[in-house]
Short mmCIF file of C-alpha atoms in Angstrom, two decimals:
data_model
loop_
_atom_site.label_atom_id
_atom_site.label_comp_id
_atom_site.label_asym_id
_atom_site.label_seq_id
_atom_site.Cartn_x
_atom_site.Cartn_y
_atom_site.Cartn_z
CA MET N 1 226.08 27.42 109.89
CA ASP N 2 228.94 27.64 107.35
CA ARG N 3 231.82 27.10 110.25
CA PHE N 4 233.18 23.98 111.73
CA THR N 5 232.48 24.16 115.64
CA PHE N 6 234.67 21.31 117.18
CA ALA N 7 233.71 20.02 120.54
CA GLY N 8 236.43 20.34 123.24
CA HIS N 9 237.87 23.43 121.35
CA ASP N 10 235.45 26.20 122.76
CA ASP N 11 238.76 28.29 124.37
CA ASN N 12 240.67 27.93 121.14
CA PRO N 13 240.45 31.34 119.36
CA PHE N 14 241.93 30.02 116.21
CA LEU N 15 239.02 27.80 115.73
CA GLN N 16 236.50 30.50 116.54
CA GLY N 17 235.28 33.69 115.01
CA PRO N 18 237.01 34.72 111.54
CA TYR N 19 239.55 32.04 112.13
CA ALA N 20 237.08 29.27 112.31
CA PRO N 21 237.22 26.50 109.42
CA THR N 22 234.80 26.78 106.69
CA VAL N 23 232.43 23.49 106.26
CA THR N 24 231.85 23.09 102.75
CA GLU N 25 233.65 22.91 99.30
CA ARG N 26 231.29 24.73 96.90
CA VAL N 27 231.24 26.85 93.54
CA ILE N 28 229.76 30.45 93.37
CA THR N 29 228.72 32.14 90.34
CA ASP N 30 225.84 34.61 91.79
CA PHE N 31 226.94 37.16 93.58
CA LYS N 32 225.61 40.81 94.97
CA ILE N 33 227.94 43.27 93.29
CA PHE N 34 228.35 46.92 94.48
CA GLY N 35 230.11 48.83 92.03
CA GLN N 36 231.59 46.95 88.81
CA ILE N 37 234.13 44.13 87.87
CA PRO N 38 236.45 45.75 85.78
CA ASP N 39 236.14 44.40 82.21
CA ASP N 40 240.02 43.88 82.00
CA LEU N 41 240.15 41.93 85.10
CA ALA N 42 241.00 38.53 83.41
CA GLY N 43 242.77 35.74 85.46
CA VAL N 44 242.57 34.18 88.89
CA TYR N 45 243.11 35.05 92.39
CA LEU N 46 244.17 32.14 94.56
CA ARG N 47 244.42 32.33 98.70
CA ASN N 48 245.80 29.41 100.74
CA GLY N 49 245.38 28.90 104.24
CA PRO N 50 244.81 26.52 107.07
CA ASN N 51 241.29 24.82 107.52
CA PRO N 52 241.24 21.65 109.45
CA LYS N 53 238.99 18.97 108.43
CA TYR N 54 238.61 16.97 111.24
CA ASN N 55 238.32 17.68 115.02
CA PRO N 56 242.30 18.05 116.02
CA ALA N 57 243.14 15.42 118.42
CA GLY N 58 245.21 17.68 120.58
CA THR N 59 245.48 21.48 121.21
CA TYR N 60 245.37 23.04 117.90
CA HIS N 61 247.81 25.67 116.58
CA TRP N 62 246.59 28.27 113.57
CA PHE N 63 249.57 26.71 111.57
CA ASP N 64 248.23 23.15 111.94
CA GLY N 65 245.04 23.50 109.90
CA ASP N 66 244.79 21.42 106.39
CA GLY N 67 245.45 23.61 103.34
CA MET N 68 242.44 24.84 101.67
CA VAL N 69 242.73 27.11 98.40
CA HIS N 70 239.89 30.06 97.59
CA GLY N 71 239.95 30.89 94.00
CA PHE N 72 238.36 33.83 92.26
CA TYR N 73 238.12 33.37 88.55
CA PHE N 74 237.72 36.40 86.35
CA GLN N 75 236.91 36.55 82.74
CA ASN N 76 234.56 39.15 80.58
CA GLY N 77 233.40 41.00 83.84
CA LYS N 78 232.33 37.55 85.33
CA LEU N 79 233.11 35.76 88.54
CA THR N 80 233.36 32.36 89.47
CA TYR N 81 234.53 31.43 93.25
CA ARG N 82 235.11 27.80 94.38
CA ASN N 83 237.25 26.62 97.33
CA ARG N 84 238.81 23.25 97.66
CA TRP N 85 241.02 21.27 100.33
CA ILE N 86 244.48 20.46 98.86
CA LYS N 87 244.62 16.51 99.02
CA THR N 88 248.09 16.18 101.00
CA GLN N 89 248.96 12.41 101.63
CA GLY N 90 248.20 13.58 105.20
CA LEU N 91 244.88 14.55 104.27
CA ILE N 92 243.91 11.62 102.60
CA GLN N 93 245.11 9.22 105.37
CA GLU N 94 242.69 11.00 107.74
CA GLU N 95 240.12 10.69 105.42
CA GLY N 96 240.38 7.07 105.11
CA GLN N 97 240.00 7.09 109.02
CA GLY N 98 237.41 9.70 109.36
CA LYS N 99 239.25 11.71 111.83
CA SER N 100 242.54 13.39 112.67
CA THR N 101 245.28 11.14 113.43
CA LEU N 102 248.61 13.40 112.68
CA PRO N 103 250.42 15.57 115.14
CA GLY N 104 250.49 19.35 115.22
CA VAL N 105 252.69 21.75 116.69
CA PHE N 106 251.80 21.27 120.26
CA SER N 107 251.89 17.35 119.95
CA LEU N 108 255.55 17.10 118.93
CA VAL N 109 258.65 16.28 120.45
CA ASN N 110 260.37 16.15 117.01
CA PRO N 111 259.18 19.11 114.62
CA ALA N 112 260.24 16.83 111.73
CA GLU N 113 256.96 14.63 112.40
CA THR N 114 254.67 17.48 111.72
CA LYS N 115 251.96 16.77 109.19
CA ASP N 116 252.61 18.54 106.15
CA THR N 117 249.42 20.40 105.27
CA ALA N 118 250.61 22.39 102.19
CA ASN N 119 248.66 25.39 103.77
CA THR N 120 251.05 28.35 103.55
CA ASP N 121 251.56 29.67 100.39
CA ILE N 122 250.53 29.24 96.73
CA ILE N 123 252.29 30.24 93.72
CA VAL N 124 251.82 29.69 89.86
CA PHE N 125 254.32 28.37 87.78
CA ASN N 126 254.32 26.80 84.39
CA LYS N 127 250.68 26.81 84.08
CA ARG N 128 250.34 24.96 87.49
CA ALA N 129 249.26 26.07 91.03
CA TYR N 130 251.42 24.85 93.90
CA GLY N 131 250.52 24.48 97.36
CA LEU N 132 253.55 24.99 99.72
CA TRP N 133 254.54 24.66 103.32
CA TYR N 134 256.60 26.85 105.81
CA ARG N 135 258.26 23.85 107.21
CA SER N 136 259.31 22.58 103.59
CA GLY N 137 257.62 19.94 102.08
CA MET N 138 257.06 18.53 98.51
CA PRO N 139 255.00 21.01 96.57
CA TYR N 140 251.34 19.80 95.71
CA ALA N 141 250.45 20.65 92.14
CA LEU N 142 246.89 22.04 91.45
CA ASP N 143 244.75 23.04 88.54
CA PRO N 144 244.69 26.71 88.95
CA ILE N 145 241.13 27.27 87.89
CA THR N 146 239.29 24.03 89.16
CA LEU N 147 241.56 23.53 92.16
CA GLU N 148 241.70 19.79 91.72
CA THR N 149 244.79 18.66 93.54
CA LEU N 150 246.95 16.75 90.94
CA GLY N 151 249.31 15.35 93.55
CA ILE N 152 252.95 15.68 94.51
CA ASP N 153 255.02 17.33 91.70
CA SER N 154 258.95 15.83 91.76
CA PHE N 155 259.16 18.05 88.39
CA SER N 156 259.97 14.78 86.44
CA ASP N 157 261.55 13.02 89.13
CA THR N 158 264.50 15.66 89.57
CA LEU N 159 263.34 17.15 92.85
CA GLN N 160 264.76 15.07 95.44
CA SER N 161 264.16 17.33 98.74
CA PRO N 162 261.26 19.39 100.00
CA ILE N 163 261.08 22.95 99.38
CA SER N 164 259.74 25.86 101.57
CA ALA N 165 256.91 28.34 100.99
CA HIS N 166 257.83 31.44 99.28
CA ALA N 167 259.65 30.15 96.23
CA LYS N 168 259.99 32.94 93.73
CA VAL N 169 258.86 32.79 90.22
CA ASP N 170 261.75 34.73 88.37
CA PRO N 171 259.86 36.71 85.45
CA VAL N 172 263.10 37.18 83.62
CA HIS N 173 264.15 33.68 83.11
CA ASN N 174 260.87 32.11 83.34
CA GLU N 175 262.15 30.04 86.28
CA LEU N 176 261.19 29.00 89.92
CA ARG N 177 264.04 29.73 92.68
CA VAL N 178 263.48 27.53 95.70
CA PHE N 179 264.96 26.96 99.13
CA SER N 180 264.82 24.03 101.56
CA VAL N 181 265.02 23.71 105.10
CA SER N 182 265.81 20.43 106.83
CA MET N 183 266.17 19.23 110.40
CA LYS N 184 269.59 17.49 109.71
CA GLN N 185 272.53 18.75 107.56
CA PRO N 186 272.55 20.23 105.14
CA TYR N 187 269.99 22.32 106.97
CA LEU N 188 269.43 24.81 104.06
CA SER N 189 269.57 24.29 100.40
CA TYR N 190 269.02 26.39 97.25
CA GLY N 191 267.76 25.51 93.84
CA VAL N 192 266.46 26.49 90.47
CA ILE N 193 263.70 24.73 88.54
CA ASN N 194 263.44 25.72 85.00
CA GLU N 195 260.39 26.18 82.51
CA GLU N 196 261.24 22.60 81.19
CA HIS N 197 259.97 21.48 84.39
CA LYS N 198 263.13 20.10 85.72
CA VAL N 199 265.54 21.17 88.54
CA ARG N 200 268.36 22.93 86.80
CA HIS N 201 270.40 23.70 89.86
CA TRP N 202 270.88 22.51 93.24
CA THR N 203 273.19 23.22 95.88
CA PRO N 204 273.70 22.75 99.77
CA ILE N 205 274.47 25.56 101.96
CA GLU N 206 276.47 25.32 105.06
CA LEU N 207 275.00 26.65 108.34
CA PRO N 208 276.31 26.75 111.73
CA GLY N 209 273.38 24.80 113.05
CA LEU N 210 269.46 24.33 112.25
CA ARG N 211 267.76 27.77 111.24
CA LEU N 212 264.06 28.74 110.76
CA PRO N 213 264.28 31.02 107.49
CA HIS N 214 260.79 31.74 106.16
CA ASP N 215 261.61 33.52 103.21
CA MET N 216 264.35 34.25 100.38
CA ALA N 217 264.68 36.98 97.92
CA ILE N 218 265.91 37.29 94.34
CA THR N 219 267.21 39.83 91.76
CA THR N 220 267.85 38.93 88.16
CA ASN N 221 271.24 37.63 88.60
CA TYR N 222 271.20 36.76 92.27
CA SER N 223 269.60 34.87 95.09
CA ILE N 224 269.52 36.01 98.86
CA VAL N 225 269.19 33.29 101.51
CA MET N 226 269.24 33.98 105.17
CA ASP N 227 270.94 32.69 108.38
CA LEU N 228 268.77 34.52 111.19
CA PRO N 229 269.42 33.63 114.82
CA LEU N 230 266.07 31.81 115.24
CA TYR N 231 266.72 28.06 115.82
CA TYR N 232 265.67 25.28 117.97
CA VAL N 233 266.83 24.46 121.33
CA HIS N 234 266.28 21.16 123.35
CA SER N 235 264.07 21.42 126.32
CA PRO N 236 262.12 19.06 128.78
CA LYS N 237 259.16 19.08 126.56
CA GLY N 238 260.97 18.57 123.34
CA LEU N 239 262.14 21.15 121.04
CA ARG N 240 261.42 24.93 121.26
CA SER N 241 262.09 27.57 119.14
CA TYR N 242 264.92 30.41 120.53
CA PHE N 243 265.87 33.61 119.40
CA ASP N 244 269.59 34.53 120.07
CA HIS N 245 270.07 38.48 120.61
CA THR N 246 273.83 37.97 120.66
CA LEU N 247 274.30 36.50 117.14
CA PRO N 248 273.87 38.76 113.78
CA ALA N 249 271.65 38.22 111.08
CA ARG N 250 273.27 37.12 108.16
CA PHE N 251 272.42 37.48 104.46
CA GLY N 252 274.06 35.16 101.99
CA ILE N 253 273.96 36.55 98.51
CA LEU N 254 275.11 33.82 95.43
CA PRO N 255 274.92 34.05 91.98
CA ARG N 256 271.52 32.64 90.43
CA LEU N 257 273.18 29.47 89.46
CA GLY N 258 275.98 29.71 92.10
CA ASN N 259 277.37 27.25 94.56
CA GLU N 260 278.02 27.73 98.34
CA GLN N 261 281.43 28.42 97.39
CA HIS N 262 280.23 31.78 95.72
CA ILE N 263 278.33 32.83 98.52
CA GLN N 264 278.96 36.04 100.08
CA TRP N 265 278.04 36.50 103.74
CA PHE N 266 276.82 40.07 105.09
CA GLU N 267 276.00 40.56 108.64
CA ALA N 268 273.40 42.97 110.06
CA GLU N 269 271.81 43.59 113.41
CA PRO N 270 269.79 40.43 114.92
CA CYS N 271 266.30 40.28 113.91
CA TYR N 272 263.97 37.80 112.07
CA ILE N 273 262.36 38.45 108.88
CA TYR N 274 259.07 36.85 107.81
CA HIS N 275 258.40 38.29 104.62
CA VAL N 276 260.45 40.04 101.89
CA ILE N 277 258.91 42.57 99.86
CA ASN N 278 261.42 42.70 96.84
CA ALA N 279 265.19 43.12 96.07
CA TRP N 280 267.24 44.61 92.78
CA GLU N 281 270.64 45.25 91.82
CA ARG N 282 272.12 48.90 91.67
CA GLU N 283 275.39 48.96 90.21
CA HIS N 284 277.77 46.71 92.65
CA LYS N 285 275.06 47.06 95.09
CA ILE N 286 271.89 44.67 96.21
CA GLU N 287 268.92 46.62 97.87
CA MET N 288 266.39 44.87 99.57
CA LEU N 289 263.26 45.80 101.29
CA VAL N 290 261.65 43.44 103.96
CA CYS N 291 259.13 43.72 106.98
CA ARG N 292 261.56 43.16 109.92
CA VAL N 293 260.64 41.69 112.79
CA THR N 294 263.13 42.86 115.95
CA ASP N 295 262.18 40.14 118.09
CA PRO N 296 260.51 37.04 116.91
CA VAL N 297 260.12 35.15 120.34
CA PRO N 298 258.86 38.13 122.55
CA PRO N 299 259.00 37.79 126.13
CA LEU N 300 255.53 37.00 127.77
CA LYS N 301 254.84 38.95 131.06
CA ASP N 302 252.02 36.70 132.01
CA LYS N 303 253.50 33.36 130.96
CA ALA N 304 251.17 30.64 131.81
CA HIS N 305 251.54 27.01 132.20
CA ASP N 306 248.77 26.83 129.55
CA PRO N 307 250.40 26.09 126.08
CA LEU N 308 247.58 27.32 124.39
CA LEU N 309 247.48 30.80 126.39
CA ASN N 310 251.06 31.10 125.58
CA MET N 311 250.38 30.33 121.87
CA VAL N 312 247.76 33.21 121.56
CA ASN N 313 250.13 35.58 123.50
CA PHE N 314 253.13 34.63 121.38
CA LEU N 315 251.11 35.03 117.69
CA GLY N 316 249.83 38.14 118.96
CA LYS N 317 252.96 39.75 119.74
CA THR N 318 255.35 38.40 117.68
CA LEU N 319 254.32 40.36 114.56
CA LYS N 320 254.04 43.30 116.52
CA THR N 321 257.43 44.70 115.72
CA ALA N 322 257.18 44.34 112.01
CA GLN N 323 258.56 47.27 110.33
CA TYR N 324 258.92 48.30 106.57
CA TYR N 325 262.64 48.26 106.49
CA TYR N 326 265.67 48.48 104.09
CA TYR N 327 268.84 46.91 103.29
CA CYS N 328 271.74 47.43 101.00
CA PHE N 329 274.70 45.12 100.47
CA ASP N 330 277.58 46.23 98.78
CA LEU N 331 279.26 43.21 96.88
CA LYS N 332 282.55 45.21 96.38
CA SER N 333 283.16 46.47 99.84
CA GLY N 334 281.48 43.60 101.46
CA THR N 335 279.60 46.09 104.14
CA ALA N 336 275.96 46.37 104.64
CA GLU N 337 273.51 49.23 105.48
CA GLU N 338 270.22 49.00 107.33
CA GLN N 339 267.34 51.48 108.26
CA PRO N 340 263.69 51.62 109.07
CA LEU N 341 261.68 53.39 106.71
CA ASP N 342 258.28 53.36 108.84
CA SER N 343 257.25 52.93 112.25
CA ARG N 344 254.07 51.58 111.76
CA ASN N 345 253.52 48.00 112.30
CA SER N 346 252.79 46.16 109.01
CA GLU N 347 253.41 42.78 107.24
CA PHE N 348 252.13 40.24 104.54
CA PRO N 349 253.60 42.66 101.93
CA VAL N 350 252.88 42.08 98.09
CA ILE N 351 254.05 43.83 94.87
CA ASN N 352 253.27 43.81 91.49
CA GLN N 353 254.99 40.55 90.43
CA ARG N 354 255.95 41.70 87.18
CA TYR N 355 258.51 43.77 88.74
CA MET N 356 259.87 40.75 91.19
CA GLY N 357 263.56 41.14 91.54
CA GLN N 358 263.41 44.47 89.52
CA PRO N 359 263.85 47.90 90.99
CA SER N 360 260.17 48.79 92.35
CA ARG N 361 258.58 51.30 94.11
CA TYR N 362 255.37 50.39 95.60
CA SER N 363 254.40 47.79 98.02
CA TYR N 364 251.18 46.66 99.71
CA HIS N 365 250.92 45.76 103.45
CA VAL N 366 248.55 44.77 105.78
CA LEU N 367 247.85 46.45 109.36
CA LEU N 368 247.72 44.71 112.30
CA ASP N 369 244.89 45.32 114.94
CA GLU N 370 245.93 46.34 118.65
CA VAL N 371 244.58 43.17 119.96
CA ASP N 372 246.36 40.20 121.32
CA LEU N 373 245.50 37.99 118.09
CA PRO N 374 246.63 38.65 114.82
CA LEU N 375 244.19 40.31 112.94
CA PHE N 376 244.56 42.80 110.07
CA SER N 377 242.65 45.84 110.51
CA GLY N 378 243.38 47.81 107.23
CA LEU N 379 245.71 48.07 104.24
CA ILE N 380 248.67 50.76 103.74
CA LYS N 381 250.38 51.35 100.55
CA TYR N 382 253.96 52.38 100.54
CA ASP N 383 255.90 54.36 97.90
CA TYR N 384 259.51 53.65 98.35
CA LEU N 385 260.58 56.52 96.02
CA GLY N 386 258.16 59.11 96.85
CA LYS N 387 258.17 58.44 100.75
CA HIS N 388 254.58 58.83 100.79
CA THR N 389 252.19 56.25 102.03
CA GLU N 390 248.17 55.88 101.99
CA ALA N 391 245.93 53.69 104.19
CA VAL N 392 242.64 52.67 104.44
CA THR N 393 240.69 50.87 107.52
CA TRP N 394 238.40 48.03 107.14
CA PRO N 395 234.85 48.37 108.44
CA LYS N 396 233.72 46.22 111.59
CA PRO N 397 232.91 43.61 111.88
CA TYR N 398 235.52 42.62 108.83
CA VAL N 399 238.94 41.84 109.00
CA GLY N 400 241.40 41.62 106.28
CA ASN N 401 243.81 39.16 104.68
CA GLU N 402 246.96 39.64 102.63
CA PRO N 403 246.09 41.57 99.18
CA VAL N 404 247.31 40.61 95.68
CA PHE N 405 248.07 42.99 92.70
CA ALA N 406 246.54 42.56 89.56
CA PRO N 407 248.26 44.14 86.85
CA LYS N 408 246.32 45.78 83.96
CA ALA N 409 246.92 43.84 80.66
CA LYS N 410 248.05 47.26 78.89
CA ALA N 411 249.75 48.70 82.25
CA SER N 412 251.61 52.22 81.81
CA SER N 413 253.11 52.08 85.10
CA GLU N 414 254.14 49.93 88.03
CA ASP N 415 250.82 50.32 90.16
CA ASP N 416 248.37 50.46 87.00
CA GLY N 417 246.29 47.91 88.23
CA TYR N 418 243.93 46.45 90.84
CA ILE N 419 244.37 45.46 94.50
CA LEU N 420 242.20 42.34 95.38
CA THR N 421 241.62 41.43 99.09
CA ILE N 422 239.14 39.25 101.26
CA LEU N 423 237.21 40.59 104.11
CA THR N 424 236.28 37.97 106.39
CA SER N 425 233.33 38.79 108.93
CA CYS N 426 234.08 37.96 112.54
CA HIS N 427 230.51 36.92 113.20
CA GLN N 428 228.63 36.08 109.97
CA ASP N 429 228.67 33.44 107.39
CA GLN N 430 229.59 35.86 104.69
CA SER N 431 232.61 37.25 103.41
CA ARG N 432 233.58 40.00 100.86
CA LEU N 433 235.73 40.70 98.16
CA LEU N 434 237.46 44.16 97.15
CA ILE N 435 238.50 45.34 94.12
CA LEU N 436 240.74 48.54 94.69
CA ASP N 437 242.20 50.89 92.38
CA ALA N 438 246.03 50.08 92.93
CA LYS N 439 246.94 53.87 92.29
CA HIS N 440 244.30 55.08 94.93
CA ILE N 441 243.44 52.48 97.45
CA THR N 442 241.74 55.20 99.75
CA ALA N 443 239.23 55.86 97.02
CA PRO N 444 235.64 54.20 97.41
CA PRO N 445 236.39 50.54 96.04
CA LEU N 446 235.77 49.76 92.26
CA ALA N 447 233.79 46.50 93.38
CA THR N 448 232.59 45.22 96.54
CA ILE N 449 231.39 41.54 96.21
CA ASP N 450 229.39 39.67 98.61
CA ILE N 451 230.24 35.93 99.01
CA PRO N 452 227.77 34.18 100.60
CA ALA N 453 230.14 31.88 102.22
CA HIS N 454 232.58 32.24 105.22
CA ILE N 455 236.23 32.62 104.09
CA PRO N 456 238.65 32.09 107.23
CA ILE N 457 241.37 34.24 107.56
CA GLY N 458 244.28 32.58 105.64
CA PHE N 459 247.91 33.07 104.69
CA HIS N 460 249.15 33.97 101.55
CA GLY N 461 248.01 34.08 97.91
CA CYS N 462 248.94 34.93 94.23
CA TRP N 463 247.38 36.44 91.14
CA ALA N 464 247.60 34.57 87.88
CA GLU N 465 247.01 36.20 84.49
CA MET N 466 244.99 34.35 81.88
CA SER N 467 248.45 33.66 79.89
CA GLN N 468 249.85 32.20 83.02
CA ILE N 469 247.01 29.41 83.50
#
């Protein structure tokens, strides 16, 4: 068996089936391939996600697992696969004791004590990969090819605060724009890291209280931070998340190197946004595409006293209102416009990263299955300008993961490239990697690669071209 089976957790679906953690770190170079790997596909596809190494001490939450990166390295039509745990300080501590000792989400009174697993996001910047965490942690640097953990990167001792997942690589200025969420004031900070490997700019941003933003957006000259009405409240069992339907969603737009006094705030209907698609400038306006969630804390009809059952119900429902959505912020008038662009339930969007912060047309999202668990049943391509979509459904017993876009070296258009995505088997110790034509995702795959290993469902990934690694 290639999957961990932890004693005492038989009823936890996030330790079973496609979510089950894998046992082994490995390197694979021999694959069964249907079709052909494109000769011009050169670079590395990295995917991060939770993979607990030891039997969880308490009730396991999907977000608790130790970060594990899966890497697919392409060169000259050949593929090498490897996977490695991110050697965080917490994991190293537990390896020394041979067991899980640090608290997870369900074990806490104070969420600030949560183990930093670096399991949420992975980016490549200045020829290093970085594992990032959704609650904000110090970035863990990795070799983008070997996946060896290089340790916490303080960027030449200039980074003094943790940063959140979903930092944005700015392709115009070759900078990394970041935000930081804290349990104490300042609750939100914004910064810019330059190509000299130093923090160039850092500023606190005043909020009315602790918030739980998950993403940000950038354009060439501006950054967009969020004050959404999701925050912690005290309860007899500690802090819990609460969504206030009476408060507006606020979007703060500041110049790329601006400070708090330069922020222009815009109000919109209450909502939550897990993931931004892209944003760009058009004359005196900022346009932004997102996956918008109507209610991130949906009521549970059959609310139980069992925290595990509540978690399963919550995670299954919280993404079920996510929709393709448009915002327009007028910097002159100070007004905001918003509208849904599609009624289908889609999330985990990706674009051609060469167009990050620039006007873009295409995005690729996962489709969510109509079940209680967050399982990805297919992929949809949106054409923002043409108002056209095409979608593909994955064959059972496979479920999907967030895709990545790999542009062709000599791309002639925005969608001239490849979509790579992992399919996870619900039952078997094998996975698949699909390579699709990004122009026509419903066409037969260019290559279907059988991976003789279990790759659990994960969170986020990235594509890095050869020049970036």
